[in-house]
Coordinates of C-alpha atoms in Angstrom, one line a residue:
M1 CA 11.4 46.3 -34.2
R2 CA 12.7 42.8 -33.4
K3 CA 11.4 43.1 -29.9
F4 CA 7.9 44.0 -31.2
A5 CA 7.9 41.1 -33.7
W6 CA 9.0 38.7 -30.9
M7 CA 6.3 40.0 -28.6
L8 CA 3.7 39.7 -31.3
S9 CA 4.8 36.1 -32.0
M10 CA 4.6 35.2 -28.3
T11 CA 1.2 36.7 -28.0
A12 CA 0.0 34.8 -31.0
L13 CA 1.4 31.6 -29.6
L14 CA -0.2 32.1 -26.2
L15 CA -3.6 32.8 -27.8
F16 CA -3.3 29.7 -29.9
L17 CA -2.4 27.6 -26.8
A18 CA -5.3 29.1 -24.8
S19 CA -7.8 28.4 -27.6
T20 CA -6.7 24.7 -28.0
V21 CA -7.3 24.2 -24.3
C22 CA -10.8 25.7 -24.6
F23 CA -11.7 23.7 -27.7
A24 CA -10.3 20.4 -26.3
E25 CA -13.2 20.4 -23.8
D26 CA -15.8 20.4 -26.6
E27 CA -13.8 18.1 -28.9
G28 CA -16.1 15.1 -28.8
R29 CA -19.3 17.1 -28.9
R30 CA -21.4 16.6 -32.0
F31 CA -24.4 18.6 -33.1
V32 CA -27.6 16.6 -33.2
D33 CA -30.6 19.0 -33.3
A34 CA -31.7 22.6 -32.8
R35 CA -35.0 24.2 -31.8
G36 CA -34.9 28.0 -32.0
D37 CA -31.8 29.2 -30.2
T38 CA -31.3 25.9 -28.3
G39 CA -28.8 23.4 -29.6
Y40 CA -28.6 19.7 -28.7
F41 CA -25.3 17.9 -28.7
V42 CA -23.9 14.4 -27.9
D43 CA -20.3 13.9 -26.7
V44 CA -19.2 10.9 -28.8
T45 CA -16.3 10.2 -26.5
T46 CA -18.7 9.2 -23.7
I47 CA -21.1 6.9 -25.6
S48 CA -21.6 3.5 -23.9
I49 CA -23.6 0.9 -25.8
D50 CA -25.3 -1.0 -23.1
S51 CA -27.3 -3.4 -25.4
N52 CA -28.5 -3.4 -28.9
H53 CA -31.2 -0.9 -27.9
E54 CA -29.7 0.9 -24.8
Y55 CA -27.2 3.7 -24.8
T56 CA -25.7 6.0 -22.1
A57 CA -24.0 9.2 -23.1
D58 CA -23.2 12.8 -22.1
V59 CA -25.6 15.3 -23.6
A60 CA -25.3 19.0 -23.7
I61 CA -28.2 21.4 -24.3
I62 CA -27.0 25.0 -25.1
K63 CA -29.3 27.9 -24.8
A64 CA -27.4 30.6 -26.7
K65 CA -29.5 33.6 -25.8
E66 CA -29.4 32.8 -22.1
N67 CA -25.7 31.9 -22.1
R68 CA -26.6 28.6 -20.4
L69 CA -25.2 25.1 -20.8
F70 CA -27.1 22.1 -19.4
S71 CA -24.9 19.1 -19.1
Y72 CA -26.5 15.7 -18.6
R73 CA -25.4 12.0 -18.2
M74 CA -28.3 10.2 -19.8
H75 CA -29.5 6.6 -20.4
F76 CA -31.7 5.9 -23.4
D77 CA -33.8 2.8 -24.2
F78 CA -34.6 2.8 -27.9
A79 CA -37.0 -0.2 -27.6
A80 CA -39.0 1.3 -24.6
R81 CA -38.7 4.9 -26.0
T82 CA -37.6 6.2 -22.6
Y83 CA -34.7 8.3 -21.3
Q84 CA -33.3 8.7 -17.8
I85 CA -31.2 11.6 -16.5
L86 CA -28.5 10.1 -14.3
R87 CA -26.9 13.4 -13.3
S88 CA -27.0 17.0 -14.4
A89 CA -25.4 20.3 -14.1
T90 CA -26.4 23.8 -15.1
M91 CA -23.6 26.2 -16.1
T92 CA -22.9 29.6 -17.6
Y93 CA -21.8 28.7 -21.1
D94 CA -18.8 31.0 -21.6
T95 CA -17.2 30.4 -18.1
R96 CA -18.4 26.9 -17.4
E97 CA -19.2 28.0 -13.9
V98 CA -21.6 25.5 -12.3
S99 CA -24.7 27.1 -10.8
Q100 CA -26.6 23.9 -10.0
S101 CA -25.7 20.2 -9.9
V102 CA -27.8 17.1 -9.3
K103 CA -26.2 13.7 -8.8
T104 CA -29.4 11.8 -8.0
P105 CA -30.9 9.8 -11.0
L106 CA -34.4 10.8 -12.0
P107 CA -37.0 8.2 -13.0
A108 CA -37.1 7.1 -16.6
A109 CA -39.5 9.2 -18.8
P110 CA -41.0 8.6 -22.2
Y111 CA -40.0 10.6 -25.3
V112 CA -42.0 11.2 -28.4
P113 CA -41.0 10.9 -32.1
G114 CA -39.9 14.2 -33.5
S115 CA -38.6 15.5 -30.1
P116 CA -35.0 16.6 -29.5
I117 CA -34.6 13.5 -27.3
A118 CA -35.8 11.3 -30.2
A119 CA -33.2 13.0 -32.4
I120 CA -30.5 12.2 -29.9
V121 CA -31.6 8.5 -29.7
D122 CA -31.6 8.4 -33.6
Y123 CA -28.1 9.8 -33.6
L124 CA -26.9 7.2 -31.1
Y125 CA -28.5 4.4 -33.1
A126 CA -26.8 5.7 -36.3
W127 CA -23.5 6.1 -34.4
Q128 CA -23.7 2.5 -33.2
R129 CA -24.1 1.3 -36.8
G130 CA -21.1 3.3 -37.9
F131 CA -22.6 6.3 -39.6
E132 CA -23.7 9.6 -38.2
K133 CA -26.4 11.9 -39.6

């Protein structure tokens, strides 16, 4: 009986340690918006305030039904209402296995009010001022 209790305790400890490693990767990720089964997140540990209207941050778009995670390093210009993808990776969500990676920055593109990108910029603007949505 003691051996069983010891094994059960060790199994619980190993599961706990494994889960903390998995959750540490997503620790700074904050939910920003959702459209259907797609969630938009900003990693607050990566936010760089480049000026009073420019931000750079890691953004994750998770498509739950497809088990896909799209990871981006993005630059946002609040004043010009533009965003630029600096690098990107497409992954399987549950394994984080990268299926595609692009390290070449894309040209800046406009975003429209009410879009998920606009919600991300609004979140960054609120974060800069010390309060999150």
